[in-house]
Short mmCIF file of C-alpha atoms and ligand atoms in Angstrom, two decimals:
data_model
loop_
_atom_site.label_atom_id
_atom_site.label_comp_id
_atom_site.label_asym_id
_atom_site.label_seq_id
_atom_site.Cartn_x
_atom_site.Cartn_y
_atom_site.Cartn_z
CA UNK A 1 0.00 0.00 0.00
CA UNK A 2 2.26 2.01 1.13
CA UNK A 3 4.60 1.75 -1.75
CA UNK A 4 2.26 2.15 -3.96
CA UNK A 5 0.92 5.51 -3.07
CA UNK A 6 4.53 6.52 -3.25
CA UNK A 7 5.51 5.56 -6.46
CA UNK A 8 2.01 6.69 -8.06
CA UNK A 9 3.17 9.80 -6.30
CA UNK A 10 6.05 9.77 -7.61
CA UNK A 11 5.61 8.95 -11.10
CA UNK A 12 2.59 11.29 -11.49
CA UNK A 13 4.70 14.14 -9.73
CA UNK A 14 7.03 14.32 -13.19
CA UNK A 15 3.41 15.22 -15.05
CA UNK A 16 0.99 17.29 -12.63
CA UNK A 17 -0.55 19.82 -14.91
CA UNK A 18 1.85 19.81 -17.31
CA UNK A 19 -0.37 20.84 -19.61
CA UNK A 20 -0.29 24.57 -17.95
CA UNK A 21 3.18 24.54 -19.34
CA UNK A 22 2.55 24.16 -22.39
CA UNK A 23 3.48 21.00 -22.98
CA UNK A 24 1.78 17.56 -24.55
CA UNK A 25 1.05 14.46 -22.14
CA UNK A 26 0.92 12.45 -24.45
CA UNK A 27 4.61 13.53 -26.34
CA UNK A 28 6.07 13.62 -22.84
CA UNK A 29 4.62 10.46 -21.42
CA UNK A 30 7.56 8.15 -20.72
CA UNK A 31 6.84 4.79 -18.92
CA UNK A 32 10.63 3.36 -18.36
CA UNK A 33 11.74 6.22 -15.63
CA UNK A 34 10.94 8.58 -13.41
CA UNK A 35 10.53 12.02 -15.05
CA UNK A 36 11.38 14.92 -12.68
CA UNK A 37 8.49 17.67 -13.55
CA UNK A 38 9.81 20.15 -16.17
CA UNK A 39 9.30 23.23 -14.64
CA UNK A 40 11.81 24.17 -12.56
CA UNK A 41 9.77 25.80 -10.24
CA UNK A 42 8.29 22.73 -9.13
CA UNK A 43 12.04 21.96 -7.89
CA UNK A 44 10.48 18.22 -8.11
CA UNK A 45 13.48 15.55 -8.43
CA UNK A 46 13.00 12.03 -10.59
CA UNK A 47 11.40 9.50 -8.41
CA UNK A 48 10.45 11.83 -5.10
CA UNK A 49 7.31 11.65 -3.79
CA UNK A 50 5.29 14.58 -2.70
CA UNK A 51 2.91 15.79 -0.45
CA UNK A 52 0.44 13.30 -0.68
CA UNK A 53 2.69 10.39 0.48
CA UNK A 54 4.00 12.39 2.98
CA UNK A 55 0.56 13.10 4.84
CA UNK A 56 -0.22 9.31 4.36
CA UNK A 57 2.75 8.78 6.21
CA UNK A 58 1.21 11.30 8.77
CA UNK A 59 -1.99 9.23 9.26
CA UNK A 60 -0.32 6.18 8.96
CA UNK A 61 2.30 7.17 12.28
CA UNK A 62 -0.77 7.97 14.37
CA UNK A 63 -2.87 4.84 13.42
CA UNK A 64 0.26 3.21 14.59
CA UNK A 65 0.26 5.15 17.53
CA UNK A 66 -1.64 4.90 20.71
CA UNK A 67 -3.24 8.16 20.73
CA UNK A 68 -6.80 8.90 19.62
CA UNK A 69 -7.54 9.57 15.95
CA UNK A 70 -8.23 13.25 16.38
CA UNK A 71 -7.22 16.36 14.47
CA UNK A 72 -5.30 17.58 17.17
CA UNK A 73 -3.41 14.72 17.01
CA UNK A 74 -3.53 14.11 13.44
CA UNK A 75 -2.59 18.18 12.56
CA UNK A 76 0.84 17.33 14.94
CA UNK A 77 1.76 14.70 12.45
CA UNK A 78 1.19 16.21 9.66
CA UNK A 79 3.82 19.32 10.71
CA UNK A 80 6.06 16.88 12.12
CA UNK A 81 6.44 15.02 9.11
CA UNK A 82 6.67 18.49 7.08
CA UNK A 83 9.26 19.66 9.31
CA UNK A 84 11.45 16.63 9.81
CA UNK A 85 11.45 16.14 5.60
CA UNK A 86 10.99 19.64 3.95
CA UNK A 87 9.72 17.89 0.56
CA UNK A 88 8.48 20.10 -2.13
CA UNK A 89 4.98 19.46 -4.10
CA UNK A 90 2.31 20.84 -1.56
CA UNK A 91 0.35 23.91 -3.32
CA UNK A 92 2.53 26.90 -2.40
CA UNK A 93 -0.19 28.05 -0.54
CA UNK A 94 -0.01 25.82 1.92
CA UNK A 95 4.07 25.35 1.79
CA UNK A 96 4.01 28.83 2.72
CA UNK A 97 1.61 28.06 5.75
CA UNK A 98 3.58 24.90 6.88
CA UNK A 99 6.72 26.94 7.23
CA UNK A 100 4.94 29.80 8.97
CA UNK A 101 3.93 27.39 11.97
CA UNK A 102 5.70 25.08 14.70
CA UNK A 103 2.99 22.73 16.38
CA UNK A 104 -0.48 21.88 14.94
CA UNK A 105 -2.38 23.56 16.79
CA UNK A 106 -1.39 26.46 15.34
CA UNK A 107 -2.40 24.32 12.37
CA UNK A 108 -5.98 24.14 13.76
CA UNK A 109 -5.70 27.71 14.74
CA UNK A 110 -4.77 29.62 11.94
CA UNK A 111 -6.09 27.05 8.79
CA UNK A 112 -9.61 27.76 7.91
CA UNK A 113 -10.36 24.53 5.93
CA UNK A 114 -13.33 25.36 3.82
CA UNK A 115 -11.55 23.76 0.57
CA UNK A 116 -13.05 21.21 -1.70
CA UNK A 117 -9.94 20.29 -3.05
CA UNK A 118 -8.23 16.91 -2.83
CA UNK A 119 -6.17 17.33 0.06
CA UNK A 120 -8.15 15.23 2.16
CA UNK A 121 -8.66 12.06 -0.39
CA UNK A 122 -5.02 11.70 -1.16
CA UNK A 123 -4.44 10.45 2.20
CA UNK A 124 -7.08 8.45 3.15
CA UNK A 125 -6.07 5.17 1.79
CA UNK A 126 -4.08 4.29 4.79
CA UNK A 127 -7.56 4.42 6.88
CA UNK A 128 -8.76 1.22 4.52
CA UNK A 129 -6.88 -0.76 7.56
CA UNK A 130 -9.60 0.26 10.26
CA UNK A 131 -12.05 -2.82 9.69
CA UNK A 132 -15.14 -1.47 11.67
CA UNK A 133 -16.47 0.57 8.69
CA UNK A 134 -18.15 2.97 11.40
CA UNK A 135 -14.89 3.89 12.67
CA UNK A 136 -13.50 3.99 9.34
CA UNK A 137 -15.74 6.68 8.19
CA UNK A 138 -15.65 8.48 11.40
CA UNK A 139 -11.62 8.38 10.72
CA UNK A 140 -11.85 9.37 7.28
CA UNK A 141 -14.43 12.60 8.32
CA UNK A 142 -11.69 14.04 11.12
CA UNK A 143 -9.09 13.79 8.33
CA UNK A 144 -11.00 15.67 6.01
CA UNK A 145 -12.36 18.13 8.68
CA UNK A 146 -8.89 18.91 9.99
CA UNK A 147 -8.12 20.94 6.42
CA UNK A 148 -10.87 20.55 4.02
CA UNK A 149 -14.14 20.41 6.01
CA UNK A 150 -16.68 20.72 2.88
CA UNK A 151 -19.43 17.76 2.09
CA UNK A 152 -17.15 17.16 -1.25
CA UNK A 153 -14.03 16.88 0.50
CA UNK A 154 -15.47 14.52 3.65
CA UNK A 155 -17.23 12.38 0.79
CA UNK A 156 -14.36 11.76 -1.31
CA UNK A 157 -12.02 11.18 2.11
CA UNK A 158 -14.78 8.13 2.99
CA UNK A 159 -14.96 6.91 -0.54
CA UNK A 160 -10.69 6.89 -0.55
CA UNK A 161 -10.85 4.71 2.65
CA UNK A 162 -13.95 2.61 1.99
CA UNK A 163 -12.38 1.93 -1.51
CA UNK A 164 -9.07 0.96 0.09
CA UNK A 165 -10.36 -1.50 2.46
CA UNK A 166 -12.33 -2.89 -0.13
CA UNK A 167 -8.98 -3.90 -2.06
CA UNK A 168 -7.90 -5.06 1.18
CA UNK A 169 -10.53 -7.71 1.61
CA UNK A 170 -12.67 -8.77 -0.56
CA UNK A 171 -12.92 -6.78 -4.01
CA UNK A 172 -13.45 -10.51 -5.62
CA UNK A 173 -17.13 -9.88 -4.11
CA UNK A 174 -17.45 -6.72 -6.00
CA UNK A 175 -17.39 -6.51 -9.94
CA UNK A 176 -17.89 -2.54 -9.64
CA UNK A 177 -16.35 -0.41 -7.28
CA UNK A 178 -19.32 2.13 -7.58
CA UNK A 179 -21.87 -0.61 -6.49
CA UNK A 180 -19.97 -0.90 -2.95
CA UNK A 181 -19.16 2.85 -2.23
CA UNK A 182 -22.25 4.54 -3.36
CA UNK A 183 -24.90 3.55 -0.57
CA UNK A 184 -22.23 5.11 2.05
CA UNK A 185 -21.92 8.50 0.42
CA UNK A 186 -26.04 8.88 0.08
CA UNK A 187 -26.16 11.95 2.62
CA UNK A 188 -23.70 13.79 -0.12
CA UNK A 189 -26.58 14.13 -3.41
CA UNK A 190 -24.38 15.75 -5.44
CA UNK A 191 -21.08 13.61 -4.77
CA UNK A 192 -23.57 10.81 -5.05
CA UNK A 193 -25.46 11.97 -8.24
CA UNK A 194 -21.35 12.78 -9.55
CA UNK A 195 -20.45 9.49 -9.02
CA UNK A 196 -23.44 7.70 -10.72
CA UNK A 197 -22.37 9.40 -13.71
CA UNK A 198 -19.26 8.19 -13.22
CA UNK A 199 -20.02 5.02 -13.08
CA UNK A 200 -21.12 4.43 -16.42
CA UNK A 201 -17.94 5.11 -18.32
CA UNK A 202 -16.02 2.62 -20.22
CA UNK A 203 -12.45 2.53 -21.26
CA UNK A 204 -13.91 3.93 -24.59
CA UNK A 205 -16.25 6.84 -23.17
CA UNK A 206 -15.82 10.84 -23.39
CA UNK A 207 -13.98 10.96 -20.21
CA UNK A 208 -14.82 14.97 -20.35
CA UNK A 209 -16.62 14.88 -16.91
CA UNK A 210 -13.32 13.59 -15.28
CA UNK A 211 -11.86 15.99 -16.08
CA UNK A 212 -11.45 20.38 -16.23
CA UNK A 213 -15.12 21.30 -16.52
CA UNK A 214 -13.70 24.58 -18.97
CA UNK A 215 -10.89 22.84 -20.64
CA UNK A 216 -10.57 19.26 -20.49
CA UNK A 217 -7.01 19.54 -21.85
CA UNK A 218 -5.96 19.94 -18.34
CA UNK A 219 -6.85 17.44 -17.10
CA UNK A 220 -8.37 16.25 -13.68
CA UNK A 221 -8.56 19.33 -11.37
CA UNK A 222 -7.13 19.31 -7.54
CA UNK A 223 -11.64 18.90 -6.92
CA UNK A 224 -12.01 16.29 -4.28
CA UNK A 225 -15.06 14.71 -5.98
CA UNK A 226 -13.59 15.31 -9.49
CA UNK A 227 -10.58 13.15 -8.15
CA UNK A 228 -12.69 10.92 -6.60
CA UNK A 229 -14.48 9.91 -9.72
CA UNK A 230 -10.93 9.81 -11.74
CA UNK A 231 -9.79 7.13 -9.02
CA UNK A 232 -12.86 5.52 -9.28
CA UNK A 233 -12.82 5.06 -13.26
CA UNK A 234 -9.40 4.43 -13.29
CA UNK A 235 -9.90 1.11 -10.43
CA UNK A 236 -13.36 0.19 -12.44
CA UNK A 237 -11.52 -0.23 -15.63
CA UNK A 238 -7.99 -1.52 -15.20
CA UNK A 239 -6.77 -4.59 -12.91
CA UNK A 240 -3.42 -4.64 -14.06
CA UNK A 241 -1.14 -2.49 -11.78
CA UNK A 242 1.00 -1.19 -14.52
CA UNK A 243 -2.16 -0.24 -16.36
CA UNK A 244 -3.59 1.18 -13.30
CA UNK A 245 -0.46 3.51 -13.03
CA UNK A 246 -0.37 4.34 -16.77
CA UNK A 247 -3.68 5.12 -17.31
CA UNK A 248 -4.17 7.56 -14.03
CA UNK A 249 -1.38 9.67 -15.21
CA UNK A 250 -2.79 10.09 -18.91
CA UNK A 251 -6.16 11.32 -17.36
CA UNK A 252 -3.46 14.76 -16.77
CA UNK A 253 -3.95 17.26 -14.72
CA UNK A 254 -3.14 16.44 -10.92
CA UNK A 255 -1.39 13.20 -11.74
CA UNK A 256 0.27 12.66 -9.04
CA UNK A 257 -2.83 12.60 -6.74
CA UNK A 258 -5.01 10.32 -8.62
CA UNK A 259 -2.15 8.01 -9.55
CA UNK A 260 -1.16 7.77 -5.67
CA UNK A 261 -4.73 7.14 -4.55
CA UNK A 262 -5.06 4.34 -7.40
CA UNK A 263 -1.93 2.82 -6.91
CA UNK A 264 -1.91 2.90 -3.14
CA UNK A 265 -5.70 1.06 -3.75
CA UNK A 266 -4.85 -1.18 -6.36
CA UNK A 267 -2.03 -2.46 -4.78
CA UNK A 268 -3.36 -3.56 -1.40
CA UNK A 269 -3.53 -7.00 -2.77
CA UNK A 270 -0.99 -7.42 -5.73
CA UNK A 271 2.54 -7.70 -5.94
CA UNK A 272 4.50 -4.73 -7.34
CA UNK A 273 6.24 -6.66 -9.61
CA UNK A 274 3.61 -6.66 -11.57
CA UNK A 275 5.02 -2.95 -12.66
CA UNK A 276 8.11 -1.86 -14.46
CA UNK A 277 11.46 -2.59 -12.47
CA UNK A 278 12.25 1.19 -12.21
CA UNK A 279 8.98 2.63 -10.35
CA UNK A 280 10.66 0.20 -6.89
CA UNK A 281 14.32 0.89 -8.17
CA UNK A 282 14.32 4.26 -8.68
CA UNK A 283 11.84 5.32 -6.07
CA UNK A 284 13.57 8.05 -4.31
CA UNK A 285 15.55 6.29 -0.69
CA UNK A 286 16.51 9.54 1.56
CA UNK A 287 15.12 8.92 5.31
CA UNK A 288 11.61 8.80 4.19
CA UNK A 289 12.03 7.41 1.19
CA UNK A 290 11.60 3.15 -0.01
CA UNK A 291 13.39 1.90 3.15
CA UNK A 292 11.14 3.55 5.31
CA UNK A 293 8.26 3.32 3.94
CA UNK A 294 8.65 -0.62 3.75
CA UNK A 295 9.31 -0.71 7.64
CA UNK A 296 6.21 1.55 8.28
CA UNK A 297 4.44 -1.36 6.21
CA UNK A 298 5.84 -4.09 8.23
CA UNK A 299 4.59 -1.96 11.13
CA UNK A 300 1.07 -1.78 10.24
CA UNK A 301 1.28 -5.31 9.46
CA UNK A 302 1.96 -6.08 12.95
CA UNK A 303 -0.69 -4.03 14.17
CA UNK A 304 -3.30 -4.54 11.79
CA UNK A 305 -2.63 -8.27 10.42
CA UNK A 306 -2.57 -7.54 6.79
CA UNK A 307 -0.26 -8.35 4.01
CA UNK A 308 1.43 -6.56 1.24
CA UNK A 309 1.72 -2.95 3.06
MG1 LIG B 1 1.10 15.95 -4.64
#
């Protein structure tokens, strides 16, 4: 799992919105390495993750922890990791905002989190390990509250988890992801209605409502339920993991997002070698990087019982 949001994360980081720049997806696309992103403001290096590995990692130190699953709690992890492991690829909004604080709860202080963007959903897979599906969506609502507390934003953070469990158990049950996800998201109508639409898309549909509702070109937008429904298309349509990866980063736009969520999903129960040798080889190793993140797996293994983390 946890691999697998990171080298989604990765691997999409070297093509989020590239498009804005200018520049073709599809003549850039390059599935044997690691691009680093081509604007050099992005200061993104070949095969480092971003921000939404790094708040996994956040969620996934206090489910391993003994304190309670609360923002308070949850907003102290999220600095801490920031601040041990100044990454780049968080909007420079909120860059600027994690270097302006020490402690969360100057997080919870000073953030007013009344954004539907995708903050929330891009790490909630790590809550797919909490088995009691009450607690599970009562996890997945405090991490969406803590930045992004908007119906969209809570929705897509429950969908993320209840999607990720799914993987982790039993998706042989389920031929459609949409079938097992909708009936929990029916107090959200238009998240709900969204992903209905969703639903009935094919490998060969217009896949214009994925994506930028006034130019398509760009992509999937940073939306929560627009990312949400990309995830949900891409895990409805592709089994194989290399296709899963592939195919989330050709939807453009914030590819490194949807292609961590998917990844992180998809490979709950598969083995990674399933993709191309370079996306574990060349995944970026500094203190947080592979090594790490395979002993925070082993970890939640311990704790939770489950394989392939
Ligand atoms: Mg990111």
């Amino acid at each position: 799992m946890l691999l697998g949001i990171a080298i989604g994360d990765a691997y999409g980081a070297g093509y989020e919105f590239i498009e804005k720049n200018g520049l073709s997806l599809r003549n850039e696309f390059n599935f044997t390495k690691y691009q680093s992103h081509p604007n050099p403001k992005h200061n993104h290096q070949s095969g480092m993750y971003t921000d939404d590995t790094q708040m996994s990692i956040g969620v996934c130190e206090l489910l391993l922890s003994d304190k309670e699953f609360n923002s308070q709690n949850l907003a102290d992890n999220f600095v801490n990791c920031y601040k041990r492991d100044q990454i780049v690829g968080y909007s420079s909004r909120f860059q600027d905002f994690l270097d302006s604080i020490n402690s969360g709860s100057e997080m919870l202080e000073r953030l007013n989190p009344s954004s539907k963007r995708n903050g929330a959903a891009m790490r909630s897979v790590p809550l797919g390990l909490i088995e009691d599906k009450k607690m599970l969506m009562d996890y997945a609502t405090v991490n969406a509250k803590l930045t992004h507390n908007t119906p969209q934003a809570i929705a897509s953070s429950i969908s993320v988890a209840l999607l990720s469990n799914l993987y982790l158990n039993d998706k042989e049950s389920y031929i459609n992801v949409f079938d097992y996800v909708l009936p929990f998201v029916q107090d959200f109508p238009i998240f709900h209605s969204y992903l209905q639409e969703v639903s009935k898309l094919t490998k060969d549909s217009d896949l214009s409502i994925l994506l930028n509702k006034d130019n398509p070109k760009l992509g999937v937008p940073c939306n929560a339920m627009k990312t949400t429904g990309a995830v949900m298309y891409i895990l409805n349509n592709y089994q194989v993991l290399s296709d899963v990866l592939k195919e989330s980063v050709l939807l453009g736009g914030d590819t490194d997002s949807v292609a961590s969520i998917s990844l992180g999903i998809a490979a709950m129960n598969l083995s990674l070698e399933e993709l191309p040798e370079f996306c574990l080889q060349d995944l970026t190793n500094h203190k947080f990087g592979k090594e790490y993140l395979i002993e925070l797996g082993r970890k939640l293994d311990g704790k939770f019982g489950m394989l392939n983390l």
